[in-house]
Amino acid sequence: MKRPSTFLYSVLSFGFAFLYIPIFVVMTYSFNDSRLATVWGGFSTRWYSALLDNDQILDAALLSLQVALISATVATVLGTLAGLALNRMGKFRGRTVFTGMIAAPLVMPEVITGLSLLLLFVSLQELTGWPASRGANTITIAHITFSMAYVAVIVQSRLAGMDNSLEEAAMDLGGRPFAVTRDITLPLIAPAMASGWLLAFTLSLDDLVIASFTSGAGASTLPMVIFSKVKLGVTPEVNALATLVIALVAIGVAVAGWLMFRQQRLDSPAAK
Amino acid sequence: MTTLANPGKRDRLWRSCVIALPYIWLLLFFLAPFAIVLKISFADPVVAQPPFTPFFDWAAGSGSRILATLDNYAFLLEDNLYWVSYLKSIKIALVATLLCLLLGFPMAYAIALAPLPWRNLLLLLVILPFWTSFLLRVYAWMVMLGKQGLINNLLLSTGLIDEPLQMLYTDGAVYLGIVYTYVPFMILPLYATLEKLDPDIHEAAADLGAKPLRVFYDVTLPLAMPGIIAGSLLVFIPALGEYVIPALLGGLDSLMIGRTLYDEFFVNRDWPLASAVAIVLLLILILPIMLFQRLQQKADT
């Protein structure tokens, strides 16, 4: 068996250093008492208190969470249906267009998605009066649209890797399609749906460009507020915010990793 | 026999719902918007009255440009700004993709060759930053590269330089930012192909007398080609339309087309011109996107 050479290991270590050093630097600076990045003014949590006192950031965080929760949930429903349509429903008219519409949002530049959705909302408003104003509602619709494609891809690859003998057996025994999907297919693809939801949630929380296009005057998501702050330069409060986000993600990944580990242990004896 | 794909008459409704709900959503919110962008990019005089009031109000001062059908596109051709933006975006995206490949290939190869229990942990370390905020990771480089940033501080304190280097707000910072945020997209597909390579092939080639470099060029590299292409497209396509990285790390001359489009829309408020910029960007991207879809479909079957 071939083993990685010293050269490969050096590049790997360099790569990880490259990926992680900036994150650790930001985390360290978030505890710096001094406003200037140059000077280490001693350990302090003052930027965290400042963050908690900043209503603009808190409001934006709440709006972002609300949009992310709703859009991830709807995207999981629609994306799961799309995954089922692609992998369990056989041929149907317009399948090629459908496949294209699922794959395209994954690689579409955000500026184009954002611009096109905004122009749609403006035209719809002219034609039908809806949406009366742009804000959380339009951002949510935009986020559902691009994240359902991610969910569909994840669910579809899970379905593709799973043989459908259980479902066919249930159908042969007289199960109705809806009941079979609900009782057999959905429990089997639940882990894929969960990862899809998490990905959709993260993508929504993270999105700046599409939200900037589709939002109206009043509503600012967290990335929009962060962007307007850091555009002017390094901001200690943003360092604190970044540290909190990274801590939350680390906890989330640890929990997800533990769940997956447990699931694997539950799965493996059954598989053998 | 009834199957999920071919249900009896009574159960057609469920099948129709599964297909129709996501289908209608995507038609309305993904496909229709493109038709509207296309239409507005040609904005003709018939539409000069409402239904596009907001856009015509803003464009009132330069109404003549919108009245003629192809004027937006003609303007794109005439004005150097757009040419420079498109070309510079392509150049930056290409070079950044190459840099991602140079860094990502050895990393993916090292992970694929690592002992089995380590692979998942190493992969997790590659994916982990992706789950933290993209915006905050780009911002982290502002902290690193600024005039009062970490790197300048270190260099100044060691006496290597006398005054801070201008690293932030340059093209170099844009390259760095793209490689930093997109290298995981290069590593993952590369790892997927490299992991499947049979190690015996290398041994066979070596036994037949090929030197290690020769084995790499003649055996490993061709076999890894699907991963190289998939990873390169996954970096190149989004990098070409990137907005955040040039806006935060780039200088005033780091004109990438995503940023030009954004400014055209938000600063100049010229919606038809922004639409034309978007359509041309889409035309540039259509080939790589179709190539990518072809690859995906091949991988699925």
Coordinates of C-alpha atoms in Angstrom, one line a residue:
Chain A
M1 CA 0.0 0.0 0.0
K2 CA 1.3 3.4 -1.0
R3 CA 1.6 6.0 1.8
P4 CA 1.5 9.8 1.3
S5 CA 5.0 11.2 0.9
T6 CA 6.6 13.8 3.1
F7 CA 5.8 16.3 0.4
L8 CA 2.1 15.5 0.4
Y9 CA 1.9 15.7 4.1
S10 CA 3.7 19.1 4.1
V11 CA 1.2 20.5 1.6
L12 CA -1.6 19.0 3.6
S13 CA -0.4 20.7 6.8
F14 CA 0.2 23.9 5.0
G15 CA -3.3 23.8 3.5
F16 CA -4.9 23.3 6.9
A17 CA -2.8 26.1 8.4
F18 CA -3.9 28.3 5.6
L19 CA -7.6 27.3 6.2
Y20 CA -7.5 27.7 9.9
I21 CA -5.0 30.5 10.9
P22 CA -7.2 33.4 9.8
I23 CA -10.1 32.0 11.8
F24 CA -8.0 31.7 14.9
V25 CA -6.6 35.1 14.5
V26 CA -10.1 36.7 14.3
M27 CA -11.1 34.7 17.4
T28 CA -8.0 35.9 19.3
Y29 CA -8.6 39.5 18.3
S30 CA -12.2 39.3 19.5
F31 CA -10.8 39.3 23.1
N32 CA -8.5 42.2 22.5
D33 CA -9.3 45.2 24.7
S34 CA -7.9 47.7 22.2
R35 CA -9.9 49.0 19.3
L36 CA -6.7 48.9 17.2
A37 CA -5.7 45.6 15.7
T38 CA -2.0 46.6 16.1
V39 CA -2.0 46.8 19.8
W40 CA -2.8 44.0 22.2
G41 CA -4.6 45.9 25.0
G42 CA -5.1 42.9 27.2
F43 CA -7.9 40.3 27.6
S44 CA -11.4 41.7 27.5
T45 CA -14.9 40.7 26.7
R46 CA -16.0 44.2 26.0
W47 CA -16.8 43.6 22.3
Y48 CA -19.2 40.8 23.3
S49 CA -21.1 43.2 25.6
A50 CA -21.1 45.8 22.9
L51 CA -22.5 43.2 20.5
L52 CA -25.3 42.3 22.9
D53 CA -26.1 46.0 23.3
N54 CA -26.3 46.6 19.5
D55 CA -29.9 46.5 18.6
Q56 CA -29.2 46.7 14.9
I57 CA -27.2 43.5 14.9
L58 CA -29.7 41.7 17.2
D59 CA -32.7 42.6 15.1
A60 CA -30.8 41.6 11.9
A61 CA -29.8 38.3 13.6
L62 CA -33.5 37.6 14.5
L63 CA -34.6 38.4 11.0
S64 CA -31.9 36.1 9.6
L65 CA -32.9 33.2 11.9
Q66 CA -36.6 33.6 11.0
V67 CA -35.8 33.6 7.3
A68 CA -33.5 30.7 7.7
L69 CA -35.9 28.6 9.7
I70 CA -38.8 29.1 7.3
S71 CA -36.9 28.8 4.1
A72 CA -34.9 25.7 5.2
T73 CA -38.2 24.0 6.2
V74 CA -40.1 24.8 3.0
A75 CA -36.9 24.0 0.9
T76 CA -36.7 20.6 2.6
V77 CA -40.3 19.8 1.7
L78 CA -40.0 21.0 -1.9
G79 CA -36.5 19.6 -2.4
T80 CA -37.5 16.2 -1.0
L81 CA -40.5 16.1 -3.4
A82 CA -38.1 17.1 -6.3
G83 CA -35.7 14.4 -5.3
L84 CA -38.6 11.8 -5.3
A85 CA -39.8 13.1 -8.6
L86 CA -36.3 12.7 -10.1
N87 CA -35.6 9.2 -8.7
R88 CA -38.9 7.4 -7.9
M89 CA -41.4 8.7 -10.4
G90 CA -40.1 7.4 -13.7
K91 CA -40.4 9.4 -16.8
F92 CA -42.7 12.5 -17.0
R93 CA -43.1 15.3 -19.5
G94 CA -40.6 18.1 -19.1
R95 CA -38.2 16.0 -17.1
T96 CA -35.1 17.4 -18.9
V97 CA -36.2 21.0 -18.1
F98 CA -36.8 19.9 -14.5
T99 CA -33.4 18.3 -14.1
G100 CA -31.8 21.5 -15.5
M101 CA -33.8 23.7 -13.1
I102 CA -32.6 21.6 -10.2
A103 CA -28.9 21.6 -11.2
A104 CA -28.6 25.2 -12.4
P105 CA -29.2 27.1 -9.1
L106 CA -26.2 25.2 -7.6
V107 CA -23.7 26.9 -10.0
M108 CA -25.6 30.1 -10.8
P109 CA -23.7 33.3 -9.8
E110 CA -25.5 34.9 -6.9
V111 CA -25.6 38.3 -8.6
I112 CA -27.7 36.8 -11.5
T113 CA -30.1 34.9 -9.2
G114 CA -30.5 38.0 -7.0
L115 CA -31.1 40.3 -9.9
S116 CA -33.5 38.0 -11.7
L117 CA -35.6 37.4 -8.6
L118 CA -35.8 41.1 -7.8
L119 CA -37.0 41.9 -11.3
L120 CA -39.6 39.1 -11.0
F121 CA -40.9 40.5 -7.7
V122 CA -41.1 44.0 -9.2
S123 CA -43.0 42.7 -12.3
L124 CA -45.3 40.6 -10.1
Q125 CA -46.0 43.6 -8.0
E126 CA -46.9 45.7 -11.1
L127 CA -49.1 42.9 -12.4
T128 CA -50.9 41.5 -9.4
G129 CA -50.1 43.9 -6.5
W130 CA -48.2 41.1 -4.7
P131 CA -45.7 41.2 -3.0
A132 CA -46.9 44.6 -1.7
S133 CA -43.5 45.2 -0.1
R134 CA -40.1 43.5 -0.2
G135 CA -38.4 42.2 2.9
A136 CA -38.5 39.0 4.9
N137 CA -41.1 37.5 2.6
T138 CA -39.2 38.0 -0.7
I139 CA -35.9 37.0 0.9
T140 CA -37.5 33.8 2.2
I141 CA -38.9 32.9 -1.3
A142 CA -35.5 33.6 -2.8
H143 CA -33.7 31.4 -0.3
I144 CA -36.2 28.6 -0.7
T145 CA -35.6 28.6 -4.5
F146 CA -31.9 28.2 -4.4
S147 CA -31.7 25.9 -1.3
M148 CA -34.4 23.5 -2.5
A149 CA -32.0 22.6 -5.3
Y150 CA -29.3 21.6 -2.7
V151 CA -31.9 19.5 -0.8
A152 CA -33.1 17.8 -4.0
V153 CA -29.5 16.8 -4.9
I154 CA -28.8 15.4 -1.5
V155 CA -32.1 13.5 -1.3
Q156 CA -31.7 12.3 -4.9
S157 CA -28.3 10.8 -4.3
R158 CA -29.5 9.1 -1.2
L159 CA -32.4 7.6 -3.2
A160 CA -30.1 6.6 -6.0
G161 CA -27.9 4.7 -3.6
M162 CA -30.9 2.9 -2.1
D163 CA -32.6 0.0 -3.8
N164 CA -36.3 0.2 -3.9
S165 CA -37.2 -3.4 -3.1
L166 CA -38.8 -2.4 0.2
E167 CA -41.0 0.0 -1.5
E168 CA -41.9 -2.4 -4.2
A169 CA -42.7 -5.1 -1.7
A170 CA -45.0 -2.7 0.1
M171 CA -46.7 -1.8 -3.2
D172 CA -47.1 -5.5 -4.0
L173 CA -48.8 -6.0 -0.7
G174 CA -51.3 -3.4 -1.7
G175 CA -49.8 -0.2 -0.1
R176 CA -51.0 3.0 -1.7
P177 CA -48.2 5.2 -3.1
F178 CA -48.7 8.0 -0.6
A179 CA -48.7 5.6 2.3
V180 CA -45.7 3.8 1.0
T181 CA -43.8 7.0 0.5
R182 CA -44.8 8.2 4.0
D183 CA -44.1 4.9 5.9
I184 CA -41.2 3.4 3.9
T185 CA -39.4 5.9 1.8
L186 CA -39.4 9.0 4.1
P187 CA -38.0 7.2 7.2
L188 CA -35.2 5.8 5.0
I189 CA -34.2 9.2 3.5
A190 CA -34.7 11.1 6.8
P191 CA -30.9 11.5 7.4
A192 CA -30.6 13.0 3.9
M193 CA -33.5 15.3 4.6
A194 CA -31.9 16.4 7.9
S195 CA -28.5 17.2 6.2
G196 CA -30.5 19.0 3.4
W197 CA -32.3 21.1 6.0
L198 CA -29.0 21.9 7.8
L199 CA -27.4 22.9 4.5
A200 CA -30.4 25.0 3.5
F201 CA -30.4 26.7 6.9
T202 CA -26.7 27.5 6.7
L203 CA -26.9 28.8 3.2
S204 CA -29.7 31.1 4.1
L205 CA -28.0 32.4 7.2
D206 CA -24.9 33.0 5.1
D207 CA -26.3 34.7 2.0
L208 CA -25.5 38.3 1.4
V209 CA -25.9 39.0 -2.3
I210 CA -29.3 37.5 -3.0
A211 CA -30.7 39.0 0.2
S212 CA -29.4 42.4 -0.8
F213 CA -31.1 42.3 -4.1
T214 CA -34.5 40.9 -2.9
S215 CA -34.8 42.8 0.3
G216 CA -36.7 46.1 0.5
A217 CA -35.8 49.3 2.2
G218 CA -36.6 48.2 5.8
A219 CA -35.3 44.7 6.2
S220 CA -31.6 43.9 6.7
T221 CA -30.4 40.4 7.4
L222 CA -27.3 39.8 9.5
P223 CA -24.9 39.4 6.6
M224 CA -26.2 42.7 5.2
V225 CA -25.5 44.5 8.5
I226 CA -22.0 42.8 8.8
F227 CA -21.2 43.7 5.2
S228 CA -22.1 47.3 5.7
K229 CA -19.8 47.4 8.8
V230 CA -16.8 45.6 7.5
K231 CA -16.8 47.5 4.2
L232 CA -15.4 50.4 6.2
G233 CA -12.7 48.2 7.7
V234 CA -11.9 45.9 10.6
T235 CA -14.6 46.1 13.3
P236 CA -14.0 44.6 16.8
E237 CA -17.7 43.8 17.3
V238 CA -17.6 41.7 14.1
N239 CA -14.6 39.8 15.5
A240 CA -16.8 38.9 18.5
L241 CA -19.7 38.0 16.3
A242 CA -17.5 35.8 14.1
T243 CA -16.2 34.0 17.2
L244 CA -19.7 33.3 18.3
V245 CA -20.7 32.0 14.9
I246 CA -17.7 29.7 14.8
A247 CA -18.4 28.4 18.3
L248 CA -22.0 27.7 17.3
V249 CA -21.0 25.9 14.1
A250 CA -18.3 23.8 16.0
I251 CA -21.0 22.7 18.5
G252 CA -23.4 22.0 15.7
V253 CA -20.9 19.9 13.8
A254 CA -19.9 18.0 17.0
V255 CA -23.5 17.2 17.7
A256 CA -24.2 16.2 14.1
G257 CA -21.0 14.1 14.1
W258 CA -22.0 12.3 17.2
L259 CA -25.5 11.6 15.8
M260 CA -24.0 10.3 12.6
F261 CA -21.5 8.1 14.5
R262 CA -24.4 6.7 16.6
Q263 CA -26.5 6.1 13.4
Q264 CA -23.6 4.3 11.8
R265 CA -23.2 2.0 14.8
L266 CA -27.0 1.3 14.7
D267 CA -26.8 0.7 11.0
S268 CA -23.8 -1.5 10.7
P269 CA -24.9 -4.7 12.6
A270 CA -28.2 -4.6 10.6
A271 CA -26.2 -4.3 7.3
K272 CA -24.2 -7.4 8.0
Chain B
M1 CA -48.6 -4.1 -11.4
T2 CA -48.6 -0.7 -9.8
T3 CA -45.3 1.0 -8.8
L4 CA -44.5 4.4 -7.4
A5 CA -43.6 5.4 -10.9
N6 CA -46.7 3.9 -12.5
P7 CA -49.5 4.0 -10.0
G8 CA -53.1 3.0 -10.5
K9 CA -55.7 5.5 -11.5
R10 CA -56.7 6.4 -8.0
D11 CA -53.2 7.2 -7.0
R12 CA -52.3 9.5 -9.8
L13 CA -52.9 12.6 -7.6
W14 CA -50.0 11.8 -5.3
R15 CA -47.6 11.3 -8.2
S16 CA -48.8 14.6 -9.8
C17 CA -48.3 16.5 -6.5
V18 CA -44.8 15.2 -6.1
I19 CA -43.8 16.3 -9.5
A20 CA -45.9 19.4 -9.9
L21 CA -45.2 21.3 -6.6
P22 CA -41.4 21.7 -7.0
Y23 CA -41.9 22.0 -10.8
I24 CA -44.3 24.9 -10.6
W25 CA -42.1 26.6 -7.9
L26 CA -39.0 26.4 -10.0
L27 CA -40.8 27.6 -13.2
L28 CA -42.2 30.6 -11.3
F29 CA -39.2 31.5 -9.2
F30 CA -36.3 30.2 -11.3
L31 CA -37.1 30.1 -15.0
A32 CA -39.6 33.0 -15.3
P33 CA -37.1 35.5 -13.7
F34 CA -34.6 34.8 -16.4
A35 CA -37.2 35.6 -19.1
I36 CA -37.9 38.9 -17.3
V37 CA -34.1 39.7 -17.1
L38 CA -33.9 39.0 -20.8
K39 CA -36.9 41.2 -21.6
I40 CA -35.7 44.1 -19.5
S41 CA -32.2 43.9 -21.0
F42 CA -33.9 44.6 -24.3
A43 CA -36.3 47.1 -22.7
D44 CA -38.2 48.4 -25.7
P45 CA -40.4 51.5 -26.1
V46 CA -43.7 49.6 -25.7
V47 CA -42.8 49.0 -22.1
A48 CA -41.9 52.6 -21.6
Q49 CA -45.3 53.1 -19.9
P50 CA -46.0 51.1 -16.7
P51 CA -45.7 48.1 -15.8
F52 CA -42.1 48.9 -15.2
T53 CA -42.7 52.3 -13.5
P54 CA -39.9 52.1 -10.9
F55 CA -37.3 51.3 -13.4
F56 CA -38.4 54.0 -15.8
D57 CA -38.6 56.6 -13.1
W58 CA -34.9 56.1 -12.3
A59 CA -34.0 55.9 -16.0
A60 CA -36.0 59.0 -16.9
G61 CA -32.9 61.1 -17.3
S62 CA -31.4 58.8 -19.9
G63 CA -34.6 57.6 -21.5
S64 CA -33.2 57.6 -25.0
R65 CA -30.9 54.7 -24.2
I66 CA -33.7 52.5 -23.1
L67 CA -35.9 53.3 -26.0
A68 CA -33.7 51.5 -28.5
T69 CA -33.8 47.8 -28.3
L70 CA -30.1 46.8 -28.5
D71 CA -28.7 49.9 -27.0
N72 CA -27.8 48.2 -23.7
Y73 CA -25.8 45.6 -25.5
A74 CA -24.2 48.2 -27.8
F75 CA -23.2 50.2 -24.7
L76 CA -21.6 47.1 -23.2
L77 CA -19.5 46.8 -26.4
E78 CA -18.6 50.4 -26.6
D79 CA -17.7 51.1 -23.0
N80 CA -14.3 49.7 -22.0
L81 CA -15.3 49.3 -18.4
Y82 CA -17.4 46.2 -19.3
W83 CA -14.8 44.6 -21.5
V84 CA -12.2 45.1 -18.9
S85 CA -14.5 43.7 -16.2
Y86 CA -15.4 40.6 -18.2
L87 CA -11.8 39.9 -19.2
K88 CA -10.4 40.6 -15.8
S89 CA -13.1 38.3 -14.2
I90 CA -12.2 35.5 -16.6
K91 CA -8.5 36.0 -15.9
I92 CA -8.9 36.1 -12.1
A93 CA -11.2 33.1 -12.1
L94 CA -8.9 31.1 -14.3
V95 CA -5.7 31.8 -12.3
A96 CA -7.6 31.3 -9.0
T97 CA -8.9 27.9 -10.3
L98 CA -5.3 26.9 -11.2
L99 CA -4.0 27.9 -7.7
C100 CA -6.9 26.0 -6.1
L101 CA -5.8 22.9 -8.2
L102 CA -2.1 23.4 -7.2
L103 CA -3.1 23.5 -3.5
G104 CA -6.1 21.2 -3.6
F105 CA -4.6 18.3 -5.6
P106 CA -1.8 17.4 -3.1
M107 CA -4.2 17.9 -0.2
A108 CA -6.8 15.6 -1.7
Y109 CA -4.1 13.1 -2.7
A110 CA -2.7 13.1 0.8
I111 CA -6.1 12.5 2.3
A112 CA -6.9 9.7 -0.1
L113 CA -3.6 8.0 0.8
A114 CA -3.9 8.5 4.5
P115 CA -4.8 5.6 6.7
L116 CA -8.6 4.9 6.6
P117 CA -9.5 6.0 10.1
W118 CA -7.9 9.4 9.5
R119 CA -9.6 10.1 6.2
N120 CA -13.0 11.1 7.5
L121 CA -11.5 13.4 10.1
L122 CA -9.3 15.1 7.5
L123 CA -12.2 15.5 5.2
L124 CA -14.3 17.0 8.0
L125 CA -11.4 19.5 8.6
V126 CA -11.7 20.5 4.9
I127 CA -15.5 20.9 5.0
L128 CA -15.7 22.6 8.5
P129 CA -14.8 26.1 7.4
F130 CA -17.5 25.8 4.7
W131 CA -20.1 25.7 7.4
T132 CA -18.9 28.9 9.0
S133 CA -19.9 32.1 7.4
F134 CA -18.4 32.8 4.0
L135 CA -18.6 36.5 4.6
L136 CA -16.8 36.2 8.0
R137 CA -14.1 34.1 6.4
V138 CA -13.4 36.7 3.8
Y139 CA -13.5 39.3 6.5
A140 CA -10.8 37.3 8.4
W141 CA -8.4 38.2 5.6
M142 CA -9.1 41.9 6.1
V143 CA -7.8 41.3 9.7
M144 CA -4.8 39.4 8.3
L145 CA -3.8 41.7 5.4
G146 CA -4.6 45.2 6.6
K147 CA -2.1 48.0 7.1
Q148 CA -2.4 47.3 10.8
G149 CA -3.1 43.6 10.2
L150 CA -1.4 40.6 11.6
I151 CA 1.0 40.0 8.7
N152 CA 2.2 43.6 8.6
N153 CA 2.7 43.6 12.3
L154 CA 4.8 40.5 12.3
L155 CA 6.9 41.7 9.4
L156 CA 7.4 45.1 11.1
S157 CA 8.3 43.7 14.4
T158 CA 10.9 41.4 12.9
G159 CA 12.4 44.4 11.1
L160 CA 12.0 42.8 7.6
I161 CA 10.1 45.9 6.4
D162 CA 10.2 49.5 7.6
E163 CA 6.7 50.5 6.7
P164 CA 3.5 48.4 6.2
L165 CA 3.0 46.7 2.9
Q166 CA -0.2 47.4 0.9
M167 CA -1.6 43.9 0.7
L168 CA -5.3 44.5 1.3
Y169 CA -7.3 46.1 -1.6
T170 CA -5.1 44.5 -4.2
D171 CA -5.7 41.8 -6.9
G172 CA -3.4 39.5 -4.9
A173 CA -5.8 39.7 -2.0
V174 CA -8.6 38.8 -4.3
Y175 CA -6.8 35.7 -5.5
L176 CA -6.0 34.8 -1.9
G177 CA -9.7 35.2 -0.9
I178 CA -11.0 33.1 -3.8
V179 CA -8.4 30.3 -3.1
Y180 CA -9.2 30.4 0.6
T181 CA -13.0 30.2 0.2
Y182 CA -13.2 27.8 -2.8
V183 CA -10.4 25.3 -2.2
P184 CA -12.7 22.9 -0.4
F185 CA -14.8 22.7 -3.6
M186 CA -11.7 21.6 -5.4
I187 CA -10.6 19.1 -2.8
L188 CA -13.9 17.2 -2.4
P189 CA -14.4 16.0 -6.0
L190 CA -10.7 15.3 -6.4
Y191 CA -10.7 13.2 -3.2
A192 CA -13.7 11.3 -4.5
T193 CA -11.8 10.2 -7.7
L194 CA -8.4 9.7 -6.1
E195 CA -9.9 7.6 -3.3
K196 CA -11.2 5.1 -5.9
L197 CA -7.9 4.7 -7.6
D198 CA -6.5 1.2 -7.2
P199 CA -3.1 1.4 -5.5
D200 CA -2.0 -1.7 -7.4
I201 CA -2.0 0.3 -10.7
H202 CA 0.8 2.5 -9.3
E203 CA 2.7 -0.5 -8.1
A204 CA 2.3 -2.2 -11.5
A205 CA 3.6 0.9 -13.2
A206 CA 6.5 1.1 -10.8
D207 CA 7.3 -2.6 -11.2
L208 CA 7.4 -2.1 -15.0
G209 CA 10.1 0.5 -14.3
A210 CA 8.3 3.8 -14.4
K211 CA 9.9 6.5 -12.2
P212 CA 7.5 8.0 -9.6
L213 CA 7.0 11.3 -11.5
R214 CA 6.4 9.3 -14.7
V215 CA 3.8 7.2 -12.8
F216 CA 2.1 10.4 -11.6
Y217 CA 2.0 12.0 -15.1
D218 CA 1.1 8.9 -17.0
V219 CA -1.2 7.0 -14.6
T220 CA -2.5 9.1 -11.7
L221 CA -3.1 12.4 -13.5
P222 CA -5.2 10.9 -16.4
L223 CA -7.2 8.8 -14.0
A224 CA -7.9 11.8 -11.8
M225 CA -9.1 13.9 -14.7
P226 CA -12.8 13.7 -14.0
G227 CA -12.2 15.0 -10.5
I228 CA -9.9 17.7 -11.8
I229 CA -12.5 18.9 -14.3
A230 CA -15.4 18.8 -11.8
G231 CA -13.4 20.6 -9.1
S232 CA -12.2 23.2 -11.6
L233 CA -15.7 23.9 -12.8
L234 CA -17.0 24.1 -9.2
V235 CA -14.3 26.8 -8.5
F236 CA -14.3 28.6 -11.8
I237 CA -18.1 29.1 -12.3
P238 CA -18.9 30.8 -8.9
A239 CA -15.6 32.6 -8.9
L240 CA -16.3 34.3 -12.2
G241 CA -19.4 36.0 -10.8
E242 CA -18.0 36.6 -7.4
Y243 CA -19.1 39.8 -5.7
V244 CA -18.1 39.7 -2.0
I245 CA -14.4 38.9 -2.4
P246 CA -13.5 41.7 -4.8
A247 CA -15.8 44.1 -2.9
L248 CA -14.0 43.5 0.4
L249 CA -10.5 42.5 -0.5
G250 CA -10.0 44.1 -3.9
G251 CA -8.9 47.6 -4.8
L252 CA -10.8 50.1 -6.9
D253 CA -9.3 48.6 -10.0
S254 CA -10.2 45.0 -9.0
L255 CA -13.1 45.2 -11.4
M256 CA -14.8 41.8 -11.5
I257 CA -18.1 41.5 -13.4
G258 CA -20.1 40.5 -10.4
R259 CA -19.1 43.7 -8.7
T260 CA -19.7 45.8 -11.9
L261 CA -23.2 44.4 -12.2
Y262 CA -23.9 45.0 -8.5
D263 CA -22.7 48.6 -8.7
E264 CA -24.6 49.2 -12.0
F265 CA -27.7 48.1 -10.2
F266 CA -27.4 49.6 -6.8
V267 CA -25.1 52.7 -7.4
N268 CA -26.1 53.7 -10.9
R269 CA -29.6 52.3 -10.7
D270 CA -29.5 51.3 -14.3
W271 CA -31.7 48.1 -14.3
P272 CA -31.7 47.5 -18.1
L273 CA -28.0 47.8 -18.3
A274 CA -27.5 45.6 -15.3
S275 CA -29.8 43.0 -16.9
A276 CA -27.7 43.1 -20.1
V277 CA -24.5 42.6 -18.1
A278 CA -26.2 39.6 -16.4
I279 CA -27.3 38.1 -19.8
V280 CA -23.8 38.4 -21.2
L281 CA -22.3 36.8 -18.0
L282 CA -24.8 34.0 -18.4
L283 CA -23.8 33.5 -22.0
I284 CA -20.1 33.2 -20.9
L285 CA -21.1 30.7 -18.2
I286 CA -23.4 28.6 -20.3
L287 CA -20.7 26.4 -21.7
P288 CA -19.0 25.5 -18.4
I289 CA -22.4 25.1 -16.7
M290 CA -23.6 22.6 -19.4
L291 CA -20.2 20.8 -19.1
F292 CA -20.8 20.5 -15.4
Q293 CA -24.3 19.2 -15.8
R294 CA -23.1 16.6 -18.3
L295 CA -20.5 15.5 -15.7
Q296 CA -23.1 15.3 -13.0
Q297 CA -25.4 13.2 -15.1
K298 CA -22.6 10.9 -16.0
A299 CA -21.7 10.5 -12.3
D300 CA -25.4 9.7 -11.4
T301 CA -25.8 6.9 -13.9

